[in-house]
mmCIF file of C-alpha atoms and ligand atoms in Angstrom:
data_model
loop_
_atom_site.group_PDB
_atom_site.id
_atom_site.type_symbol
_atom_site.label_atom_id
_atom_site.label_comp_id
_atom_site.label_asym_id
_atom_site.label_seq_id
_atom_site.Cartn_x
_atom_site.Cartn_y
_atom_site.Cartn_z
ATOM 1 C CA MET A 140 0.000 0.000 0.000
ATOM 2 C CA LEU A 141 1.402 3.407 -0.963
ATOM 3 C CA ARG A 142 1.346 5.887 1.874
ATOM 4 C CA SER A 143 2.055 9.590 1.985
ATOM 5 C CA HIS A 144 4.421 10.125 4.890
ATOM 6 C CA ALA A 145 4.901 13.469 6.536
ATOM 7 C CA THR A 146 7.762 11.882 8.485
ATOM 8 C CA PRO A 147 9.465 9.040 6.618
ATOM 9 C CA VAL A 148 11.083 6.175 8.505
ATOM 10 C CA TYR A 149 14.742 7.048 8.079
ATOM 11 C CA LEU A 150 16.914 3.951 7.690
ATOM 12 C CA ASP A 151 19.863 5.527 5.869
ATOM 13 C CA ASN A 152 22.060 6.548 8.806
ATOM 14 C CA ALA A 153 25.277 5.348 7.150
ATOM 15 C CA ALA A 154 24.667 8.041 4.504
ATOM 16 C CA THR A 155 23.983 10.759 7.038
ATOM 17 C CA THR A 156 22.279 11.252 10.395
ATOM 18 C CA PRO A 157 19.880 13.875 11.697
ATOM 19 C CA LEU A 158 21.539 16.634 13.706
ATOM 20 C CA CYS A 159 21.531 15.716 17.399
ATOM 21 C CA GLU A 160 20.150 18.202 19.914
ATOM 22 C CA GLU A 161 23.571 18.857 21.481
ATOM 23 C CA ALA A 162 25.124 19.757 18.105
ATOM 24 C CA ALA A 163 22.229 22.053 17.200
ATOM 25 C CA ARG A 164 22.523 23.810 20.566
ATOM 26 C CA ALA A 165 26.299 24.240 20.205
ATOM 27 C CA MET A 166 25.947 25.846 16.764
ATOM 28 C CA ARG A 167 22.941 28.070 17.403
ATOM 29 C CA PRO A 168 24.837 31.123 18.751
ATOM 30 C CA TYR A 169 27.057 31.207 15.634
ATOM 31 C CA MET A 170 23.961 31.516 13.436
ATOM 32 C CA GLU A 171 22.790 34.755 15.069
ATOM 33 C CA ALA A 172 23.641 37.811 12.975
ATOM 34 C CA GLY A 173 26.088 40.403 14.197
ATOM 35 C CA ASP A 174 27.114 39.170 17.645
ATOM 36 C CA GLU A 175 30.844 39.738 17.851
ATOM 37 C CA ALA A 176 31.235 37.038 20.471
ATOM 38 C CA TRP A 177 30.722 34.386 17.803
ATOM 39 C CA PHE A 178 31.626 35.422 14.246
ATOM 40 C CA GLY A 179 35.380 35.934 14.495
ATOM 41 C CA ASN A 180 38.097 34.400 12.371
ATOM 42 C CA ALA A 181 39.991 32.111 14.749
ATOM 43 C CA ASN A 182 43.276 33.271 13.190
ATOM 44 C CA SER A 183 42.765 37.018 13.772
ATOM 45 C CA LEU A 184 44.871 38.636 16.484
ATOM 46 C CA HIS A 185 42.198 40.945 17.923
ATOM 47 C CA GLY A 186 39.720 40.121 20.650
ATOM 48 C CA VAL A 187 36.903 38.983 18.338
ATOM 49 C CA GLY A 188 39.311 36.562 16.642
ATOM 50 C CA ARG A 189 40.679 35.381 19.977
ATOM 51 C CA ASN A 190 37.127 34.571 21.116
ATOM 52 C CA ALA A 191 36.728 32.290 18.113
ATOM 53 C CA PHE A 192 40.179 30.786 18.699
ATOM 54 C CA VAL A 193 39.278 29.885 22.284
ATOM 55 C CA ARG A 194 36.102 28.122 21.068
ATOM 56 C CA LEU A 195 38.035 26.335 18.319
ATOM 57 C CA GLU A 196 40.611 25.024 20.785
ATOM 58 C CA ASP A 197 37.881 24.019 23.272
ATOM 59 C CA ALA A 198 36.293 21.983 20.481
ATOM 60 C CA ARG A 199 39.654 20.396 19.616
ATOM 61 C CA LEU A 200 40.182 19.355 23.225
ATOM 62 C CA SER A 201 36.677 17.951 23.400
ATOM 63 C CA VAL A 202 37.107 15.896 20.176
ATOM 64 C CA ALA A 203 40.504 14.638 21.377
ATOM 65 C CA ARG A 204 38.842 13.449 24.618
ATOM 66 C CA SER A 205 35.963 11.786 22.730
ATOM 67 C CA LEU A 206 38.411 9.964 20.450
ATOM 68 C CA LYS A 207 40.742 9.230 23.395
ATOM 69 C CA ALA A 208 43.627 10.834 21.502
ATOM 70 C CA SER A 209 46.753 11.457 23.571
ATOM 71 C CA ARG A 210 46.920 15.159 22.693
ATOM 72 C CA PRO A 211 44.535 17.781 21.283
ATOM 73 C CA ASP A 212 47.029 18.740 18.578
ATOM 74 C CA GLU A 213 46.584 15.260 17.072
ATOM 75 C CA VAL A 214 43.138 16.487 15.920
ATOM 76 C CA VAL A 215 43.138 18.317 12.565
ATOM 77 C CA PHE A 216 39.799 19.753 11.423
ATOM 78 C CA THR A 217 38.896 19.265 7.746
ATOM 79 C CA SER A 218 35.874 19.754 5.486
ATOM 80 C CA GLY A 219 34.803 16.127 5.937
ATOM 81 C CA ALA A 220 36.098 12.589 5.772
ATOM 82 C CA THR A 221 36.609 12.793 2.009
ATOM 83 C CA GLU A 222 39.208 15.485 2.580
ATOM 84 C CA ALA A 223 40.648 13.661 5.610
ATOM 85 C CA ASP A 224 41.118 10.493 3.498
ATOM 86 C CA ASN A 225 42.683 12.420 0.605
ATOM 87 C CA ALA A 226 44.977 14.363 2.933
ATOM 88 C CA ALA A 227 46.016 11.210 4.816
ATOM 89 C CA LEU A 228 46.867 9.129 1.775
ATOM 90 C CA VAL A 229 48.579 11.801 -0.271
ATOM 91 C CA GLY A 230 50.135 13.707 2.652
ATOM 92 C CA MET A 231 51.493 10.629 4.418
ATOM 93 C CA ALA A 232 52.697 8.818 1.279
ATOM 94 C CA LEU A 233 54.609 11.863 -0.009
ATOM 95 C CA ALA A 234 56.172 12.572 3.391
ATOM 96 C CA ALA A 235 57.095 8.905 3.936
ATOM 97 C CA ARG A 236 58.693 8.734 0.474
ATOM 98 C CA ASP A 237 60.798 11.847 1.154
ATOM 99 C CA ALA A 238 61.830 10.553 4.579
ATOM 100 C CA ALA A 239 62.736 7.118 3.176
ATOM 101 C CA ARG A 240 64.829 8.641 0.398
ATOM 102 C CA GLN A 241 66.648 10.888 2.867
ATOM 103 C CA ARG A 242 67.507 7.842 4.968
ATOM 104 C CA GLY A 243 68.789 6.068 1.862
ATOM 105 C CA ARG A 244 66.031 3.400 1.818
ATOM 106 C CA ARG A 245 65.418 2.144 -1.738
ATOM 107 C CA VAL A 246 61.750 2.859 -2.384
ATOM 108 C CA ASN A 247 61.740 3.773 -6.108
ATOM 109 C CA GLY A 248 58.445 5.633 -6.664
ATOM 110 C CA GLY A 249 56.983 4.202 -3.453
ATOM 111 C CA HIS A 250 54.329 1.533 -2.863
ATOM 112 C CA VAL A 251 50.944 1.802 -1.137
ATOM 113 C CA VAL A 252 48.456 -0.929 -0.131
ATOM 114 C CA VAL A 253 44.682 -0.471 0.236
ATOM 115 C CA SER A 254 41.749 -2.896 0.354
ATOM 116 C CA ARG A 255 39.212 -3.374 -2.456
ATOM 117 C CA ILE A 256 36.290 -2.441 -0.205
ATOM 118 C CA GLU A 257 37.464 1.064 0.702
ATOM 119 C CA HIS A 258 35.248 4.108 0.287
ATOM 120 C CA ASP A 259 35.785 5.947 -3.009
ATOM 121 C CA ALA A 260 37.567 8.720 -1.093
ATOM 122 C CA VAL A 261 40.401 6.256 -0.375
ATOM 123 C CA LEU A 262 40.282 4.480 -3.743
ATOM 124 C CA GLY A 263 40.332 7.847 -5.552
ATOM 125 C CA SER A 264 43.263 9.009 -3.430
ATOM 126 C CA ALA A 265 45.108 5.799 -4.323
ATOM 127 C CA ARG A 266 44.545 6.631 -8.001
ATOM 128 C CA MET A 267 45.984 10.105 -7.361
ATOM 129 C CA LEU A 268 49.050 8.521 -5.795
ATOM 130 C CA LYS A 269 49.568 6.485 -8.964
ATOM 131 C CA ALA A 270 49.695 9.749 -10.920
ATOM 132 C CA LEU A 271 52.364 10.905 -8.424
ATOM 133 C CA GLY A 272 54.567 7.919 -9.257
ATOM 134 C CA PHE A 273 53.510 5.442 -6.557
ATOM 135 C CA GLU A 274 52.486 1.862 -7.226
ATOM 136 C CA VAL A 275 49.292 0.650 -5.577
ATOM 137 C CA SER A 276 48.385 -2.936 -4.582
ATOM 138 C CA PHE A 277 45.191 -4.365 -3.151
ATOM 139 C CA ALA A 278 45.150 -6.654 -0.117
ATOM 140 C CA ASP A 279 42.759 -9.573 -0.684
ATOM 141 C CA ASN A 280 39.583 -9.885 1.394
ATOM 142 C CA ASP A 281 37.406 -12.899 2.204
ATOM 143 C CA SER A 282 33.740 -13.311 1.241
ATOM 144 C CA GLN A 283 32.693 -11.141 4.194
ATOM 145 C CA GLY A 284 35.061 -8.358 3.176
ATOM 146 C CA ARG A 285 37.592 -9.060 5.908
ATOM 147 C CA VAL A 286 41.305 -8.493 5.285
ATOM 148 C CA SER A 287 43.609 -10.692 7.363
ATOM 149 C CA ALA A 288 47.097 -9.728 8.516
ATOM 150 C CA GLY A 289 48.384 -12.549 6.279
ATOM 151 C CA ALA A 290 46.627 -11.128 3.217
ATOM 152 C CA LEU A 291 48.077 -7.704 3.983
ATOM 153 C CA GLU A 292 51.586 -9.143 4.350
ATOM 154 C CA ARG A 293 51.252 -10.841 0.946
ATOM 155 C CA ALA A 294 50.344 -7.505 -0.668
ATOM 156 C CA MET A 295 53.223 -5.619 0.977
ATOM 157 C CA ARG A 296 56.713 -5.230 -0.506
ATOM 158 C CA GLU A 297 60.137 -3.949 0.519
ATOM 159 C CA ASP A 298 59.171 -0.490 -0.691
ATOM 160 C CA THR A 299 55.686 -0.279 0.898
ATOM 161 C CA LEU A 300 55.388 3.083 2.622
ATOM 162 C CA LEU A 301 51.707 3.288 3.536
ATOM 163 C CA VAL A 302 48.760 0.960 4.178
ATOM 164 C CA SER A 303 45.177 2.244 4.370
ATOM 165 C CA ILE A 304 42.440 -0.156 5.445
ATOM 166 C CA MET A 305 39.088 0.999 6.763
ATOM 167 C CA ALA A 306 37.961 0.229 10.315
ATOM 168 C CA ALA A 307 34.418 -0.662 9.222
ATOM 169 C CA ASN A 308 32.786 -0.879 5.823
ATOM 170 C CA ASN A 309 29.970 1.526 4.982
ATOM 171 C CA GLU A 310 28.006 -0.844 2.708
ATOM 172 C CA VAL A 311 28.082 -4.243 4.388
ATOM 173 C CA GLY A 312 29.321 -3.317 7.876
ATOM 174 C CA THR A 313 32.398 -5.573 8.062
ATOM 175 C CA ILE A 314 34.710 -4.565 10.928
ATOM 176 C CA GLU A 315 38.379 -5.029 10.035
ATOM 177 C CA PRO A 316 41.022 -6.304 12.497
ATOM 178 C CA VAL A 317 42.767 -2.931 12.678
ATOM 179 C CA ALA A 318 45.184 -3.815 15.507
ATOM 180 C CA GLU A 319 46.647 -6.802 13.605
ATOM 181 C CA LEU A 320 46.689 -4.944 10.289
ATOM 182 C CA ALA A 321 48.481 -1.946 11.797
ATOM 183 C CA GLN A 322 50.997 -4.257 13.455
ATOM 184 C CA ALA A 323 51.673 -6.042 10.152
ATOM 185 C CA ALA A 324 52.191 -2.672 8.421
ATOM 186 C CA HIS A 325 54.490 -1.344 11.145
ATOM 187 C CA GLU A 326 56.592 -4.527 11.291
ATOM 188 C CA ARG A 327 57.433 -3.959 7.618
ATOM 189 C CA GLY A 328 58.222 -0.277 8.052
ATOM 190 C CA ALA A 329 54.993 1.174 6.616
ATOM 191 C CA LEU A 330 52.626 3.770 8.061
ATOM 192 C CA PHE A 331 49.022 2.752 8.749
ATOM 193 C CA HIS A 332 45.885 4.850 8.112
ATOM 194 C CA SER A 333 42.294 3.787 8.739
ATOM 195 C CA ASP A 334 39.012 5.330 7.595
ATOM 196 C CA ALA A 335 37.073 5.027 10.863
ATOM 197 C CA VAL A 336 34.020 7.051 9.779
ATOM 198 C CA GLN A 337 31.478 4.276 10.344
ATOM 199 C CA LEU A 338 32.969 2.644 13.441
ATOM 200 C CA PHE A 339 33.181 5.558 15.867
ATOM 201 C CA GLY A 340 30.380 5.422 18.463
ATOM 202 C CA LYS A 341 29.101 2.046 17.212
ATOM 203 C CA GLU A 342 31.413 -0.481 18.901
ATOM 204 C CA GLU A 343 33.800 -0.298 21.859
ATOM 205 C CA CYS A 344 36.487 -1.925 19.679
ATOM 206 C CA PHE A 345 36.896 1.528 18.103
ATOM 207 C CA SER A 346 39.431 2.334 20.838
ATOM 208 C CA CYS A 347 41.994 0.063 19.157
ATOM 209 C CA VAL A 348 42.033 2.303 16.060
ATOM 210 C CA LEU A 349 43.726 5.259 17.728
ATOM 211 C CA GLU A 350 45.897 2.955 19.775
ATOM 212 C CA HIS A 351 47.416 1.307 16.697
ATOM 213 C CA ALA A 352 46.935 3.536 13.631
ATOM 214 C CA ASP A 353 49.173 6.477 12.724
ATOM 215 C CA ALA A 354 46.208 8.311 11.240
ATOM 216 C CA ALA A 355 42.435 7.961 10.982
ATOM 217 C CA SER A 356 39.524 9.781 9.329
ATOM 218 C CA PHE A 357 36.178 10.821 10.815
ATOM 219 C CA SER A 358 33.076 12.653 9.652
ATOM 220 C CA ALA A 359 30.713 14.666 11.886
ATOM 221 C CA HIS A 360 27.533 14.159 9.866
ATOM 222 C CA LYS A 361 27.613 10.369 10.364
ATOM 223 C CA ILE A 362 27.292 10.827 14.131
ATOM 224 C CA GLY A 363 24.670 13.528 14.580
ATOM 225 C CA GLY A 364 26.919 16.470 13.652
ATOM 226 C CA PRO A 365 26.758 18.949 10.782
ATOM 227 C CA LYS A 366 27.795 18.167 7.207
ATOM 228 C CA GLY A 367 31.083 19.591 5.945
ATOM 229 C CA VAL A 368 33.180 18.926 9.071
ATOM 230 C CA GLY A 369 35.645 16.079 9.433
ATOM 231 C CA VAL A 370 38.648 15.163 11.501
ATOM 232 C CA LEU A 371 42.004 13.858 10.439
ATOM 233 C CA TYR A 372 43.596 12.237 13.473
ATOM 234 C CA LEU A 373 47.372 12.400 13.041
ATOM 235 C CA LYS A 374 49.456 10.704 15.713
ATOM 236 C CA THR A 375 52.310 12.883 16.995
ATOM 237 C CA ARG A 376 55.418 12.657 14.781
ATOM 238 C CA THR A 377 53.610 10.938 11.897
ATOM 239 C CA PRO A 378 55.265 12.059 8.649
ATOM 240 C CA PHE A 379 52.782 14.286 6.803
ATOM 241 C CA GLN A 380 52.923 16.879 4.026
ATOM 242 C CA PRO A 381 50.015 19.353 4.007
ATOM 243 C CA TYR A 382 47.546 18.515 1.270
ATOM 244 C CA LEU A 383 46.067 22.007 0.806
ATOM 245 C CA ALA A 384 48.177 25.067 -0.007
ATOM 246 C CA GLY A 385 47.169 28.301 1.711
ATOM 247 C CA GLY A 386 47.377 30.267 4.936
ATOM 248 C CA GLY A 387 48.829 27.492 7.088
ATOM 249 C CA GLN A 388 45.957 27.153 9.567
ATOM 250 C CA GLU A 389 45.712 24.077 11.822
ATOM 251 C CA ARG A 390 49.396 24.486 12.760
ATOM 252 C CA GLY A 391 50.358 24.336 9.106
ATOM 253 C CA LEU A 392 48.681 20.954 8.573
ATOM 254 C CA ARG A 393 45.455 22.119 6.876
ATOM 255 C CA SER A 394 45.067 25.518 5.279
ATOM 256 C CA GLY A 395 41.723 27.310 5.171
ATOM 257 C CA THR A 396 39.760 29.403 7.666
ATOM 258 C CA GLN A 397 38.217 27.021 10.184
ATOM 259 C CA ASN A 398 34.439 26.542 10.207
ATOM 260 C CA VAL A 399 34.160 27.295 13.927
ATOM 261 C CA ALA A 400 30.361 26.934 14.054
ATOM 262 C CA GLY A 401 30.464 23.544 12.356
ATOM 263 C CA ILE A 402 33.430 22.448 14.459
ATOM 264 C CA ALA A 403 31.568 23.375 17.675
ATOM 265 C CA GLY A 404 28.628 21.273 16.453
ATOM 266 C CA ALA A 405 30.961 18.423 15.509
ATOM 267 C CA ALA A 406 32.584 18.448 18.950
ATOM 268 C CA ALA A 407 29.146 18.157 20.585
ATOM 269 C CA ALA A 408 28.263 15.254 18.255
ATOM 270 C CA PHE A 409 31.540 13.420 18.984
ATOM 271 C CA GLU A 410 30.816 13.830 22.712
ATOM 272 C CA HIS A 411 27.293 12.516 22.229
ATOM 273 C CA TYR A 412 28.432 9.415 20.302
ATOM 274 C CA ALA A 413 31.356 8.702 22.648
ATOM 275 C CA ARG A 414 28.835 8.083 25.430
ATOM 276 C CA PHE A 415 26.800 4.884 25.968
ATOM 277 C CA VAL A 416 28.506 3.073 23.065
ATOM 278 C CA GLU A 417 27.769 -0.410 24.399
ATOM 279 C CA GLU A 418 24.104 0.361 25.118
ATOM 280 C CA ARG A 419 23.683 1.907 21.639
ATOM 281 C CA ALA A 420 25.397 -1.077 20.002
ATOM 282 C CA ASP A 421 23.287 -3.624 21.929
ATOM 283 C CA ARG A 422 20.044 -1.892 20.948
ATOM 284 C CA MET A 423 21.012 -1.670 17.275
ATOM 285 C CA ARG A 424 22.398 -5.218 17.185
ATOM 286 C CA GLU A 425 19.090 -6.622 18.391
ATOM 287 C CA VAL A 426 17.203 -4.881 15.565
ATOM 288 C CA ARG A 427 19.898 -5.766 13.013
ATOM 289 C CA ASP A 428 19.730 -9.465 13.916
ATOM 290 C CA TYR A 429 15.939 -9.401 13.782
ATOM 291 C CA LEU A 430 16.017 -7.862 10.295
ATOM 292 C CA TYR A 431 18.568 -10.437 9.078
ATOM 293 C CA GLU A 432 16.562 -13.303 10.453
ATOM 294 C CA LYS A 433 13.328 -12.158 8.796
ATOM 295 C CA LEU A 434 14.999 -11.246 5.500
ATOM 296 C CA SER A 435 16.845 -14.570 5.377
ATOM 297 C CA GLU A 436 13.553 -16.414 5.737
ATOM 298 C CA CYS A 437 12.426 -14.793 2.486
ATOM 299 C CA SER A 438 13.698 -16.858 -0.450
ATOM 300 C CA LYS A 439 13.782 -13.921 -2.887
ATOM 301 C CA ALA A 440 16.046 -11.826 -0.670
ATOM 302 C CA VAL A 441 19.444 -13.228 0.195
ATOM 303 C CA PRO A 442 21.634 -11.338 2.632
ATOM 304 C CA SER A 443 24.743 -10.228 0.798
ATOM 305 C CA VAL A 444 26.853 -11.114 3.807
ATOM 306 C CA ALA A 445 25.750 -13.555 6.435
ATOM 307 C CA VAL A 446 26.017 -11.824 9.788
ATOM 308 C CA PRO A 447 26.380 -14.434 12.537
ATOM 309 C CA ARG A 448 23.784 -13.688 15.208
ATOM 310 C CA GLY A 449 25.024 -11.115 17.707
ATOM 311 C CA SER A 450 28.270 -10.765 15.776
ATOM 312 C CA ARG A 451 30.617 -7.995 16.861
ATOM 313 C CA ASP A 452 32.651 -8.404 13.675
ATOM 314 C CA PHE A 453 30.015 -6.365 11.836
ATOM 315 C CA LEU A 454 28.637 -2.917 12.539
ATOM 316 C CA PRO A 455 25.528 -3.223 14.695
ATOM 317 C CA ASN A 456 23.549 -0.818 12.504
ATOM 318 C CA ILE A 457 24.025 -2.067 8.921
ATOM 319 C CA VAL A 458 21.998 -4.723 7.131
ATOM 320 C CA SER A 459 22.781 -5.370 3.488
ATOM 321 C CA VAL A 460 20.456 -7.473 1.404
ATOM 322 C CA CYS A 461 20.374 -8.322 -2.304
ATOM 323 C CA VAL A 462 17.233 -9.190 -4.233
ATOM 324 C CA ARG A 463 17.774 -11.241 -7.377
ATOM 325 C CA GLY A 464 16.275 -9.820 -10.538
ATOM 326 C CA TRP A 465 15.787 -6.312 -9.138
ATOM 327 C CA GLU A 466 17.720 -3.095 -9.543
ATOM 328 C CA SER A 467 18.625 -1.176 -6.388
ATOM 329 C CA GLU A 468 17.230 2.056 -7.780
ATOM 330 C CA THR A 469 13.776 0.547 -8.301
ATOM 331 C CA LEU A 470 13.735 -0.971 -4.826
ATOM 332 C CA ILE A 471 14.789 2.338 -3.247
ATOM 333 C CA MET A 472 12.114 4.303 -5.106
ATOM 334 C CA GLN A 473 9.393 1.776 -4.260
ATOM 335 C CA LEU A 474 10.375 1.823 -0.586
ATOM 336 C CA ASP A 475 10.552 5.615 -0.641
ATOM 337 C CA ALA A 476 6.999 5.726 -1.996
ATOM 338 C CA ARG A 477 5.986 3.706 1.082
ATOM 339 C CA GLY A 478 7.757 6.106 3.447
ATOM 340 C CA PHE A 479 11.098 4.301 4.026
ATOM 341 C CA CYS A 480 14.523 5.810 3.281
ATOM 342 C CA VAL A 481 17.286 3.319 2.433
ATOM 343 C CA SER A 482 20.287 3.230 0.075
ATOM 344 C CA GLY A 483 21.536 0.900 -2.611
ATOM 345 C CA GLY A 484 25.004 -0.491 -3.038
ATOM 346 C CA SER A 485 25.040 0.482 -6.696
ATOM 347 C CA ALA A 486 26.943 3.282 -8.313
ATOM 348 C CA CYS A 487 24.356 4.762 -10.635
ATOM 349 C CA SER A 488 25.391 6.536 -13.794
ATOM 350 C CA SER A 489 23.142 7.690 -16.584
ATOM 351 C CA ALA A 490 24.410 4.952 -18.877
ATOM 352 C CA SER A 491 24.622 1.966 -16.578
ATOM 353 C CA LEU A 492 23.719 0.609 -13.200
ATOM 354 C CA ASP A 493 26.900 -1.078 -12.066
ATOM 355 C CA PRO A 494 26.962 -3.209 -8.935
ATOM 356 C CA SER A 495 28.976 -1.673 -6.139
ATOM 357 C CA HIS A 496 32.710 -2.360 -6.016
ATOM 358 C CA VAL A 497 32.263 -3.638 -2.449
ATOM 359 C CA LEU A 498 29.732 -6.334 -3.328
ATOM 360 C CA THR A 499 31.806 -7.282 -6.373
ATOM 361 C CA ALA A 500 34.894 -7.640 -4.127
ATOM 362 C CA LEU A 501 32.864 -9.963 -1.882
ATOM 363 C CA GLY A 502 32.359 -12.235 -4.901
ATOM 364 C CA ILE A 503 28.602 -11.628 -5.125
ATOM 365 C CA GLU A 504 27.334 -12.379 -8.614
ATOM 366 C CA ARG A 505 26.342 -9.418 -10.738
ATOM 367 C CA ASN A 506 22.607 -9.987 -11.070
ATOM 368 C CA LEU A 507 22.292 -10.387 -7.312
ATOM 369 C CA ALA A 508 24.554 -7.433 -6.449
ATOM 370 C CA GLN A 509 22.577 -5.157 -8.782
ATOM 371 C CA GLY A 510 19.558 -5.502 -6.488
ATOM 372 C CA SER A 511 21.270 -4.496 -3.263
ATOM 373 C CA VAL A 512 19.670 -2.471 -0.511
ATOM 374 C CA ARG A 513 21.457 -1.119 2.556
ATOM 375 C CA ILE A 514 19.390 -0.554 5.668
ATOM 376 C CA SER A 515 21.347 1.480 8.209
ATOM 377 C CA LEU A 516 19.813 1.951 11.627
ATOM 378 C CA GLY A 517 19.961 5.058 13.749
ATOM 379 C CA GLU A 518 19.942 5.670 17.470
ATOM 380 C CA ASP A 519 16.138 5.358 17.388
ATOM 381 C CA ALA A 520 16.293 1.768 16.034
ATOM 382 C CA SER A 521 13.371 -0.382 17.191
ATOM 383 C CA ILE A 522 11.707 -3.706 16.417
ATOM 384 C CA GLU A 523 8.529 -1.748 15.502
ATOM 385 C CA GLN A 524 10.525 0.199 12.894
ATOM 386 C CA ALA A 525 11.948 -3.080 11.571
ATOM 387 C CA ASP A 526 8.501 -4.704 11.370
ATOM 388 C CA ALA A 527 7.080 -1.728 9.467
ATOM 389 C CA PHE A 528 10.026 -1.814 7.060
ATOM 390 C CA LEU A 529 9.756 -5.572 6.547
ATOM 391 C CA ALA A 530 6.055 -5.310 5.702
ATOM 392 C CA ALA A 531 6.808 -2.667 3.039
ATOM 393 C CA PHE A 532 9.828 -4.580 1.719
ATOM 394 C CA PHE A 533 7.952 -7.875 1.343
ATOM 395 C CA GLU A 534 5.100 -6.047 -0.361
ATOM 396 C CA VAL A 535 7.540 -4.490 -2.860
ATOM 397 C CA VAL A 536 9.368 -7.733 -3.707
ATOM 398 C CA GLY A 537 6.083 -9.651 -3.744
ATOM 399 C CA VAL A 538 6.379 -12.227 -0.969
HETATM 400 N N1 LIG B 653 34.468 7.191 4.347
HETATM 401 C C1 LIG B 653 33.382 6.447 4.620
HETATM 402 C C2 LIG B 653 33.570 5.038 5.095
HETATM 403 C C3 LIG B 653 32.098 6.966 4.442
HETATM 404 O O1 LIG B 653 31.025 6.208 4.718
HETATM 405 C C4 LIG B 653 31.971 8.300 3.969
HETATM 406 C C5 LIG B 653 30.633 8.863 3.695
HETATM 407 O O2 LIG B 653 29.902 8.368 2.857
HETATM 408 C C6 LIG B 653 33.124 9.048 3.714
HETATM 409 C C7 LIG B 653 34.359 8.448 3.909
HETATM 410 C C8 LIG B 653 33.056 10.468 3.234
HETATM 411 O O3 LIG B 653 32.652 11.318 4.286
HETATM 412 P P1 LIG B 653 32.221 12.835 4.046
HETATM 413 O O4 LIG B 653 30.797 12.813 3.597
HETATM 414 O O5 LIG B 653 32.387 13.504 5.375
HETATM 415 O O6 LIG B 653 33.148 13.416 3.036
#
């Protein structure tokens, strides 16, 4: 039955989340016109600028605490995780190559390893590195998308300078063994970066990312913060060449006038998501498992990865399902018409509807992968929400 929904059921939280109350409250004063307490440029020397600087540094300290970073100056604010990923890969690879050459290590053009299931921000950065003379290899993953330390070691070489493997996948929810991967990279003299956008605030195991990685990327709008604000975590003394040329803000690491309003909102969102992680994960996991169970019972829909019940090796909020003979776009539109917001795993272009690179890397056959739907739960996840979604989904696919 088609319904007109004033408030749709939003199940696309891996794409973006609604602004949380704390973030909205933190940003509100910056939106008022004319008040000199709030509009300053954090790099100006006068009092209005110093006011903004104090708020910027308060936010940095708060984010560092939420991430459990050792020092606030390990937090570099960016325009989002796309920029953080680009800056990490290019900035670290170039700096590591220079440092290696200065030490007399034979690295030729330099070698970088990534996984096949990375976000396009990392895969695109790897392509940029190729244009800068680096060679890029892919570490193999298993049918759940997991990269083992052994697979990483096989992809590494004498001249590997940087490894980037995500902490958790945004399409199918696979959580990667970051501690072992970082150790394998370090043992062979390479730096390790991880895109941790989807893991922060979802599982306690996040804490191992900052413990082991040299750098990690985060995005505020995935955790109840505003869009257009990200964080590049850079461990002290990690080789890094600034990615953007300009005024040398962020202690020379990231040029561009800081978005203090957005950063204040981001800091509030990081604080919000750093709290009650286990309770949030338990609640989401229960709904995720319920959805998997019900979807698996339906012969037309086959989960694209089998999530073992209660599994902590997958994000608690992502369910990925493929429906044979359907295209993601059609499923999304039909569900939207019934008041449910979800995503597909397909990269749509005007000419073709290609299955996502992630599902392809998992070995899922094309005509199944083309009909993928990602359901990503939010903090309000409930069995009632899941039941309502399932009723609409089964109506659409005709079971
Ligand atoms: N990395 C991952 C894993 C993501 O899910 C996303 C968002 O889709 C990004 C990077 C890019 O983040 P942003 O929208 O902040 O640029």
